[in-house]
Amino acid sequence: MKISRKLEYACRVLAQLGQQGLGGSLVHIDRLSEAENIPSNYLVQILNSLRIKGLIVSKRGKQGGYALAKNPDQITLFAIVEAMDPESLKVSCGREGDSGAQVAEVWDTVSGRWIEALKERTLESLIAKSDSKMYYI
């Protein structure tokens, strides 16, 4: 399975926003870009998609920035994938030939389990993993 860069960046920036907490202070795009090493011109597109899908809120201006629209435990990985890379949720497998139907059925099952797993896991799990990193001097 290949995760698109756009989806990876979206997960990283949402985890970064999640560390601020719901209703926490707005985070400026420059801070997000620097913290996650994402080019700001590309990050604008990602943040706009996340805002349109209702996963984040934004405020313009000098005191503006971005924050989560929901608690991290209410944002599923499925919602993130659906917002950023919905084509990756589709299985494209022909049913031609003697074995085509059986092969397609297996891939449909695998796809269904992947979607179930995405729906079971939330942004909170990404935040918990990133919070647990330890740095030693």
Short mmCIF file of C-alpha atoms in Angstrom, two decimals:
data_model
loop_
_atom_site.label_atom_id
_atom_site.label_comp_id
_atom_site.label_asym_id
_atom_site.label_seq_id
_atom_site.Cartn_x
_atom_site.Cartn_y
_atom_site.Cartn_z
CA MET A 1 0.00 0.00 0.00
CA LYS A 2 1.31 3.43 -0.90
CA ILE A 3 0.32 6.43 1.19
CA SER A 4 0.32 9.64 -0.84
CA ARG A 5 2.50 12.48 0.31
CA LYS A 6 -0.61 14.66 0.57
CA LEU A 7 -2.22 12.17 2.97
CA GLU A 8 0.96 11.79 5.00
CA TYR A 9 1.30 15.56 5.36
CA ALA A 10 -2.36 15.87 6.34
CA CYS A 11 -1.94 13.27 9.10
CA ARG A 12 1.19 14.99 10.38
CA VAL A 13 -0.34 18.46 10.44
CA LEU A 14 -3.52 17.17 12.11
CA ALA A 15 -1.42 15.44 14.77
CA GLN A 16 0.45 18.71 15.29
CA LEU A 17 -2.85 20.59 15.68
CA GLY A 18 -4.15 17.85 17.95
CA GLN A 19 -1.27 18.40 20.34
CA GLN A 20 -2.64 21.93 20.85
CA GLY A 21 -5.99 20.51 21.92
CA LEU A 22 -9.50 21.44 20.86
CA GLY A 23 -10.18 25.11 21.35
CA GLY A 24 -6.50 25.65 21.97
CA SER A 25 -4.69 28.57 20.51
CA LEU A 26 -4.69 28.90 16.75
CA VAL A 27 -1.50 27.70 15.11
CA HIS A 28 -0.02 29.83 12.33
CA ILE A 29 0.80 28.13 9.03
CA ASP A 30 4.48 29.07 9.35
CA ARG A 31 4.72 27.20 12.65
CA LEU A 32 3.00 24.14 11.18
CA SER A 33 5.22 24.24 8.13
CA GLU A 34 8.38 24.44 10.22
CA ALA A 35 7.33 21.85 12.81
CA GLU A 36 6.43 19.24 10.19
CA ASN A 37 8.90 20.28 7.48
CA ILE A 38 6.15 20.76 4.91
CA PRO A 39 6.50 23.46 2.22
CA SER A 40 4.06 26.23 3.16
CA ASN A 41 2.74 26.68 -0.39
CA TYR A 42 1.73 22.99 -0.43
CA LEU A 43 0.49 23.12 3.15
CA VAL A 44 -2.02 25.84 2.19
CA GLN A 45 -3.70 23.40 -0.22
CA ILE A 46 -3.79 20.63 2.39
CA LEU A 47 -5.20 22.89 5.09
CA ASN A 48 -7.85 24.20 2.70
CA SER A 49 -9.00 20.65 1.90
CA LEU A 50 -9.13 19.78 5.60
CA ARG A 51 -11.12 22.96 6.32
CA ILE A 52 -13.63 22.28 3.52
CA LYS A 53 -14.18 18.74 4.90
CA GLY A 54 -14.82 20.18 8.38
CA LEU A 55 -11.79 18.65 10.09
CA ILE A 56 -10.18 21.99 10.97
CA VAL A 57 -11.22 25.61 11.44
CA SER A 58 -9.28 28.66 10.38
CA LYS A 59 -9.14 32.34 11.13
CA ARG A 60 -7.53 34.92 8.88
CA GLY A 61 -5.39 37.82 9.90
CA LYS A 62 -2.39 38.54 12.06
CA GLN A 63 -3.83 36.61 15.00
CA GLY A 64 -5.17 33.91 12.70
CA GLY A 65 -4.24 30.31 12.26
CA TYR A 66 -5.66 26.80 12.33
CA ALA A 67 -7.15 24.49 14.95
CA LEU A 68 -9.02 21.19 15.01
CA ALA A 69 -12.78 21.45 14.46
CA LYS A 70 -13.43 18.32 16.56
CA ASN A 71 -11.80 16.44 19.38
CA PRO A 72 -8.99 14.15 18.15
CA ASP A 73 -10.96 11.09 19.28
CA GLN A 74 -13.81 12.12 16.94
CA ILE A 75 -11.66 12.34 13.80
CA THR A 76 -11.16 8.91 12.26
CA LEU A 77 -8.31 8.02 9.97
CA PHE A 78 -11.04 7.12 7.48
CA ALA A 79 -12.27 10.74 7.51
CA ILE A 80 -8.73 11.96 6.87
CA VAL A 81 -8.19 9.55 3.98
CA GLU A 82 -11.61 10.39 2.57
CA ALA A 83 -10.77 14.10 2.70
CA MET A 84 -7.30 13.86 1.18
CA ASP A 85 -7.11 10.76 -1.02
CA PRO A 86 -10.55 9.21 -1.57
CA GLU A 87 -9.35 7.26 -4.61
CA SER A 88 -7.12 5.16 -2.35
CA LEU A 89 -10.26 3.71 -0.74
CA LYS A 90 -11.41 2.15 -4.00
CA VAL A 91 -10.40 -1.28 -5.20
CA SER A 92 -9.97 -1.62 -8.92
CA CYS A 93 -9.77 -5.27 -9.86
CA GLY A 94 -11.13 -6.89 -12.97
CA ARG A 95 -13.26 -10.01 -12.87
CA GLU A 96 -12.19 -11.41 -16.22
CA GLY A 97 -10.92 -14.91 -16.78
CA ASP A 98 -11.56 -18.11 -14.90
CA SER A 99 -10.14 -16.79 -11.61
CA GLY A 100 -11.09 -13.12 -11.91
CA ALA A 101 -14.14 -13.27 -9.65
CA GLN A 102 -12.29 -15.12 -6.87
CA VAL A 103 -9.33 -12.74 -7.01
CA ALA A 104 -11.62 -9.69 -6.97
CA GLU A 105 -13.51 -11.12 -4.00
CA VAL A 106 -10.29 -11.46 -2.00
CA TRP A 107 -9.27 -7.88 -2.81
CA ASP A 108 -12.76 -6.64 -1.88
CA THR A 109 -12.41 -8.39 1.49
CA VAL A 110 -8.96 -6.90 2.09
CA SER A 111 -10.25 -3.46 1.13
CA GLY A 112 -13.20 -3.82 3.49
CA ARG A 113 -10.95 -4.73 6.40
CA TRP A 114 -8.66 -1.79 5.64
CA ILE A 115 -11.64 0.58 5.67
CA GLU A 116 -12.85 -0.95 8.96
CA ALA A 117 -9.40 -0.41 10.48
CA LEU A 118 -9.35 3.21 9.31
CA LYS A 119 -12.78 3.79 10.87
CA GLU A 120 -11.69 2.23 14.19
CA ARG A 121 -8.58 4.37 14.60
CA THR A 122 -8.67 8.06 15.38
CA LEU A 123 -6.38 11.04 15.23
CA GLU A 124 -5.94 10.59 18.97
CA SER A 125 -3.89 7.44 18.30
CA LEU A 126 -1.50 9.44 16.08
CA ILE A 127 -1.14 12.09 18.76
CA ALA A 128 -0.53 9.51 21.50
CA LYS A 129 2.24 7.94 19.42
CA SER A 130 3.94 11.27 18.76
CA ASP A 131 3.61 12.34 22.41
CA SER A 132 5.42 9.19 23.53
CA LYS A 133 8.66 10.04 21.73
CA MET A 134 11.51 10.48 24.17
CA TYR A 135 14.57 12.57 23.55
CA TYR A 136 17.73 12.01 25.52
CA ILE A 137 20.61 14.43 25.80
#
